[in-house]
């Protein structure tokens, strides 16, 4: 059954209501098919497409959601400026084996009177959570809704948003949600910049400066390998980023993968994570060490 749509010829159907979504997913699952979900906020790039490909490889059916979630933005300007390219996204997905795009209106996710928040304590107090109050509550709430609305069997998230991935994993475990969460490696431009929808907001000049983020993480990783301690290396990395043209560094930190606790040296499975501002755009990145 999978692949019944002629890839490259027609756009996947765009579903706007949870009823239409459930009808499609229910039909596929009743036929014994495994349904994969790729949640996105649109402005699709190669990073998203790598998630789609991972879903295609292990699922019979693939649903991509496009929903710019107002609950996870900290400022109205950021929400307003977030790139919205649904037409182009649908064209892009026509070249994949995607069975449906779920692009609901805000009222389908947050109907009038909506007053429930999913909040994952601890993991969300640090890193991006500390700098973007309420952001992960917004993410956890919308992802729970996307899981319960689609009832997908598997869901695919990028490791670029490493903290988000850990928050979603914990939420799924704590709430016994019946979906398998899979993390996929960060996709990078040839020069190393992590792919992100926000890169579209960078001028050519800022785009060149943005490289300093990945470079700082790599230099810090080298410093750790040479026996250095994370706090001192982070201070030097922060100074280099500011000198390169970043206006503010929210954090650059060595953290344990499982609970995101601070580490001085990578004694257990660890990641270097950073978030910084450049020309009014907040960029994040992380690498394994
Ligand atoms: O990573 C994103 O694009 C968003 O945070 C997500 C997971 C689609 C929830 O809105």
Coordinates of C-alpha atoms and ligand atoms in Angstrom, one line a residue:
X1 CA 0.0 0.0 0.0
X2 CA 2.8 2.4 0.9
X3 CA 3.9 4.6 -2.0
X4 CA 0.5 4.6 -3.7
X5 CA 0.9 8.3 -4.4
X6 CA 3.1 8.9 -7.5
X7 CA 6.2 10.5 -6.1
X8 CA 7.4 13.7 -7.9
X9 CA 4.1 14.1 -9.7
X10 CA 1.5 15.3 -7.2
X11 CA 1.6 17.2 -4.0
X12 CA 0.6 15.2 -0.9
X13 CA -2.9 16.1 0.3
X14 CA -3.0 18.9 2.9
X15 CA -5.2 18.0 5.8
X16 CA -6.5 20.9 7.9
X17 CA -8.6 19.0 10.5
X18 CA -7.8 16.4 13.1
X19 CA -10.9 14.5 11.9
X20 CA -9.4 14.2 8.4
X21 CA -6.0 13.3 9.8
X22 CA -7.4 10.6 12.1
X23 CA -9.5 9.1 9.3
X24 CA -6.4 8.7 7.1
X25 CA -4.1 7.4 9.9
X26 CA -6.9 5.1 11.2
X27 CA -7.3 3.6 7.7
X28 CA -3.6 3.0 7.3
X29 CA -3.2 1.5 10.8
X30 CA -6.2 -0.8 10.3
X31 CA -4.4 -2.2 7.2
X32 CA -1.4 -3.0 9.5
X33 CA 0.7 -0.1 8.3
X34 CA 3.2 1.7 10.5
X35 CA 2.7 5.5 10.5
X36 CA 5.7 7.9 10.9
X37 CA 5.3 11.5 11.9
X38 CA 7.7 14.4 11.1
X39 CA 6.6 17.5 13.1
X40 CA 7.8 20.7 11.6
X41 CA 7.1 24.4 11.6
X42 CA 7.6 24.6 7.9
X43 CA 10.2 26.5 5.9
X44 CA 11.5 23.1 5.1
X45 CA 15.2 22.5 4.4
X46 CA 17.5 19.5 3.9
X47 CA 17.5 18.9 7.7
X48 CA 13.7 18.3 7.7
X49 CA 14.1 16.2 4.5
X50 CA 16.6 14.0 6.3
X51 CA 13.9 13.3 9.0
X52 CA 11.4 12.6 6.2
X53 CA 13.9 10.1 4.6
X54 CA 14.4 8.4 8.0
X55 CA 10.6 8.1 8.4
X56 CA 10.3 6.8 4.8
X57 CA 12.9 4.2 5.5
X58 CA 11.2 2.7 8.6
X59 CA 7.5 3.5 8.1
X60 CA 4.8 2.5 5.6
X61 CA 3.2 5.9 5.8
X62 CA 4.6 9.4 6.5
X63 CA 2.8 12.4 7.8
X64 CA 4.6 15.8 7.9
X65 CA 3.0 18.4 10.1
X66 CA 3.5 22.1 9.4
X67 CA 2.3 24.3 12.2
X68 CA 4.0 27.5 13.4
X69 CA 3.2 27.0 17.1
X70 CA 2.5 30.3 18.7
X71 CA 2.8 28.8 22.2
X72 CA 6.6 28.2 21.8
X73 CA 7.6 31.8 20.8
X74 CA 8.8 34.2 23.4
X75 CA 8.2 37.3 21.4
X76 CA 5.4 38.3 19.0
X77 CA 8.0 39.7 16.6
X78 CA 9.8 36.4 16.5
X79 CA 6.5 34.6 15.8
X80 CA 5.6 37.2 13.1
X81 CA 9.0 37.0 11.5
X82 CA 9.1 33.2 11.4
X83 CA 9.3 32.1 7.7
X84 CA 6.1 30.7 6.4
X85 CA 6.5 28.9 3.0
X86 CA 3.7 26.4 2.8
X87 CA 3.4 26.4 -1.0
X88 CA 7.1 25.8 -1.4
X89 CA 7.1 23.2 1.3
X90 CA 4.2 21.3 -0.4
X91 CA 6.2 21.4 -3.7
X92 CA 9.3 20.0 -1.8
X93 CA 7.3 17.2 -0.2
X94 CA 5.9 16.2 -3.6
X95 CA 9.4 14.9 -4.3
X96 CA 9.3 12.7 -1.3
X97 CA 7.2 9.7 -0.4
X98 CA 5.0 11.7 2.0
X99 CA 1.3 10.6 2.3
X100 CA -0.1 13.6 4.0
X101 CA 0.7 17.1 5.2
X102 CA -1.1 18.1 8.3
X103 CA -1.3 21.9 8.4
X104 CA -4.0 22.8 10.9
X105 CA -5.3 26.2 11.7
X106 CA -4.4 27.5 15.2
X107 CA -8.0 26.7 16.4
X108 CA -7.6 23.0 15.6
X109 CA -4.7 22.8 18.1
X110 CA -5.8 25.4 20.6
X111 CA -9.6 25.6 20.4
X112 CA -11.3 28.4 22.3
X113 CA -10.9 27.9 26.1
X114 CA -7.8 25.7 25.7
X115 CA -6.1 25.8 29.1
X116 CA -3.9 22.8 29.5
X117 CA -0.1 22.9 29.5
X118 CA 2.3 20.0 29.4
X119 CA 5.4 20.9 31.4
X120 CA 8.5 18.7 31.8
X121 CA 10.3 19.9 35.0
X122 CA 14.1 20.0 35.4
X123 CA 15.3 19.3 31.9
X124 CA 13.5 22.6 30.8
X125 CA 15.0 24.8 33.5
X126 CA 18.5 24.9 31.8
X127 CA 20.1 26.0 28.5
X128 CA 17.4 27.3 26.1
X129 CA 14.7 26.8 28.8
X130 CA 16.5 29.3 31.1
X131 CA 16.7 31.8 28.3
X132 CA 13.3 31.2 26.8
X133 CA 10.8 31.0 29.6
X134 CA 7.7 28.9 28.7
X135 CA 9.3 27.8 25.3
X136 CA 9.5 24.1 26.2
X137 CA 6.0 24.1 27.7
X138 CA 4.8 25.3 24.3
X139 CA 6.8 22.6 22.6
X140 CA 5.7 19.8 24.9
X141 CA 2.1 20.9 24.7
X142 CA 2.0 21.1 20.9
X143 CA 4.0 17.8 20.4
X144 CA 1.6 16.0 22.8
X145 CA -1.3 17.3 20.7
X146 CA 0.3 16.3 17.5
X147 CA 1.0 12.8 18.9
X148 CA -2.6 12.4 20.2
X149 CA -4.1 13.9 17.0
X150 CA -2.1 11.7 14.6
X151 CA -1.8 8.6 16.8
X152 CA 1.4 8.0 14.8
X153 CA 3.6 4.9 15.7
X154 CA 6.9 6.7 15.3
X155 CA 8.0 10.3 15.4
X156 CA 11.3 11.8 14.1
X157 CA 13.1 14.8 15.5
X158 CA 16.5 16.4 14.7
X159 CA 19.4 16.3 17.1
X160 CA 20.0 20.0 16.3
X161 CA 17.4 20.8 18.9
X162 CA 19.0 18.4 21.3
X163 CA 17.4 19.7 24.4
X164 CA 14.0 19.6 22.7
X165 CA 14.6 15.9 21.8
X166 CA 15.5 15.0 25.4
X167 CA 12.4 16.9 26.7
X168 CA 10.2 15.0 24.2
X169 CA 11.7 11.6 25.1
X170 CA 11.2 12.3 28.8
X171 CA 7.6 13.5 28.2
X172 CA 6.8 10.3 26.2
X173 CA 8.2 8.1 28.9
X174 CA 6.5 9.9 31.8
X175 CA 3.1 10.1 30.1
X176 CA 3.2 6.6 28.6
X177 CA 2.6 8.0 25.2
X178 CA 2.5 5.2 22.7
X179 CA 4.9 6.6 20.1
X180 CA 8.5 5.7 19.5
X181 CA 10.7 8.9 19.4
X182 CA 13.7 8.7 17.0
X183 CA 16.5 11.3 16.9
X184 CA 18.3 12.0 13.6
X185 CA 21.7 13.7 13.2
X186 CA 22.1 17.4 12.5
X187 CA 22.4 18.3 8.8
X188 CA 25.0 20.9 8.0
X189 CA 25.7 23.2 5.1
X190 CA 29.1 22.5 3.4
X191 CA 30.8 25.1 5.5
X192 CA 29.5 23.5 8.8
X193 CA 26.6 25.8 9.6
X194 CA 23.7 23.7 11.1
X195 CA 20.7 23.8 8.8
X196 CA 17.9 25.8 10.4
X197 CA 14.8 27.7 9.1
X198 CA 16.1 30.7 10.9
X199 CA 19.2 30.8 8.6
X200 CA 16.8 32.3 6.0
X201 CA 16.6 35.4 8.2
X202 CA 20.4 36.0 8.0
X203 CA 21.9 38.6 5.7
X204 CA 24.9 37.5 3.6
X205 CA 27.2 39.2 6.1
X206 CA 25.5 37.6 9.1
X207 CA 25.5 34.3 7.4
X208 CA 29.3 34.5 7.1
X209 CA 29.6 35.4 10.8
X210 CA 27.3 32.5 11.8
X211 CA 30.1 30.0 11.1
X212 CA 31.8 31.1 14.3
X213 CA 29.2 29.1 16.2
X214 CA 30.1 25.7 14.9
X215 CA 33.8 26.7 14.9
X216 CA 33.6 27.6 18.6
X217 CA 32.0 24.2 19.5
X218 CA 34.7 22.4 17.5
X219 CA 37.5 24.4 19.1
X220 CA 36.0 23.7 22.5
X221 CA 35.8 20.0 21.7
X222 CA 39.5 20.0 20.7
X223 CA 40.3 21.8 24.0
X224 CA 38.5 19.1 26.0
X225 CA 40.4 16.4 24.0
X226 CA 43.6 18.1 25.0
X227 CA 42.6 17.8 28.7
X228 CA 41.1 21.3 29.2
X229 CA 38.2 22.0 31.5
X230 CA 34.8 23.1 30.1
X231 CA 34.3 26.4 32.0
X232 CA 37.6 27.9 31.0
X233 CA 37.2 26.7 27.4
X234 CA 33.7 28.0 27.3
X235 CA 34.8 31.5 28.4
X236 CA 37.4 31.6 25.6
X237 CA 34.8 30.3 23.0
X238 CA 32.3 32.9 24.1
X239 CA 34.9 35.7 23.7
X240 CA 35.8 34.4 20.2
X241 CA 32.1 34.4 19.1
X242 CA 31.6 37.9 20.4
X243 CA 34.7 39.0 18.6
X244 CA 33.5 37.4 15.4
X245 CA 30.3 39.5 15.5
X246 CA 27.7 37.6 17.6
X247 CA 25.9 40.2 19.8
X248 CA 25.2 37.9 22.7
X249 CA 26.0 34.3 23.7
X250 CA 23.2 32.8 25.8
X251 CA 25.3 29.7 26.7
X252 CA 28.0 27.5 25.5
X253 CA 28.2 24.5 27.8
X254 CA 29.3 20.9 28.2
X255 CA 26.3 18.8 29.4
X256 CA 25.5 15.2 30.1
X257 CA 23.2 13.8 27.4
X258 CA 20.7 12.1 29.6
X259 CA 19.8 14.8 32.3
X260 CA 21.6 17.8 30.8
X261 CA 23.6 18.4 34.0
X262 CA 26.7 20.5 33.8
X263 CA 30.0 18.7 33.2
X264 CA 33.6 19.9 33.6
X265 CA 34.9 17.0 31.5
X266 CA 33.1 14.5 29.2
X267 CA 33.4 11.5 31.6
X268 CA 30.0 10.2 30.5
X269 CA 28.0 10.6 27.2
X270 CA 28.1 14.3 26.7
X271 CA 27.3 17.2 24.3
X272 CA 28.6 20.7 23.8
X273 CA 25.6 23.0 23.3
X274 CA 25.5 26.6 22.4
X275 CA 22.9 29.4 21.7
X276 CA 23.8 32.9 20.5
X277 CA 22.3 36.0 18.9
X278 CA 23.4 37.4 15.6
X279 CA 21.8 40.3 13.9
X280 CA 18.6 39.7 15.9
X281 CA 18.5 36.0 15.1
X282 CA 19.0 33.4 17.7
X283 CA 21.0 30.4 16.5
X284 CA 21.6 27.1 18.3
X285 CA 23.9 24.2 17.6
X286 CA 25.5 21.2 19.5
X287 CA 28.0 18.5 18.9
X288 CA 28.7 15.2 20.5
X289 CA 32.0 14.9 22.4
Ligands
LIG1 O1 11.4 21.6 16.1 C1 10.4 22.2 15.7 O2 10.3 22.6 14.5 C2 9.3 22.5 16.7 O3 9.7 22.8 17.9 C3 8.2 21.3 16.7 C4 8.9 20.1 17.3 C5 7.7 21.1 15.3 C6 7.1 21.7 17.6 O4 6.4 22.9 17.2

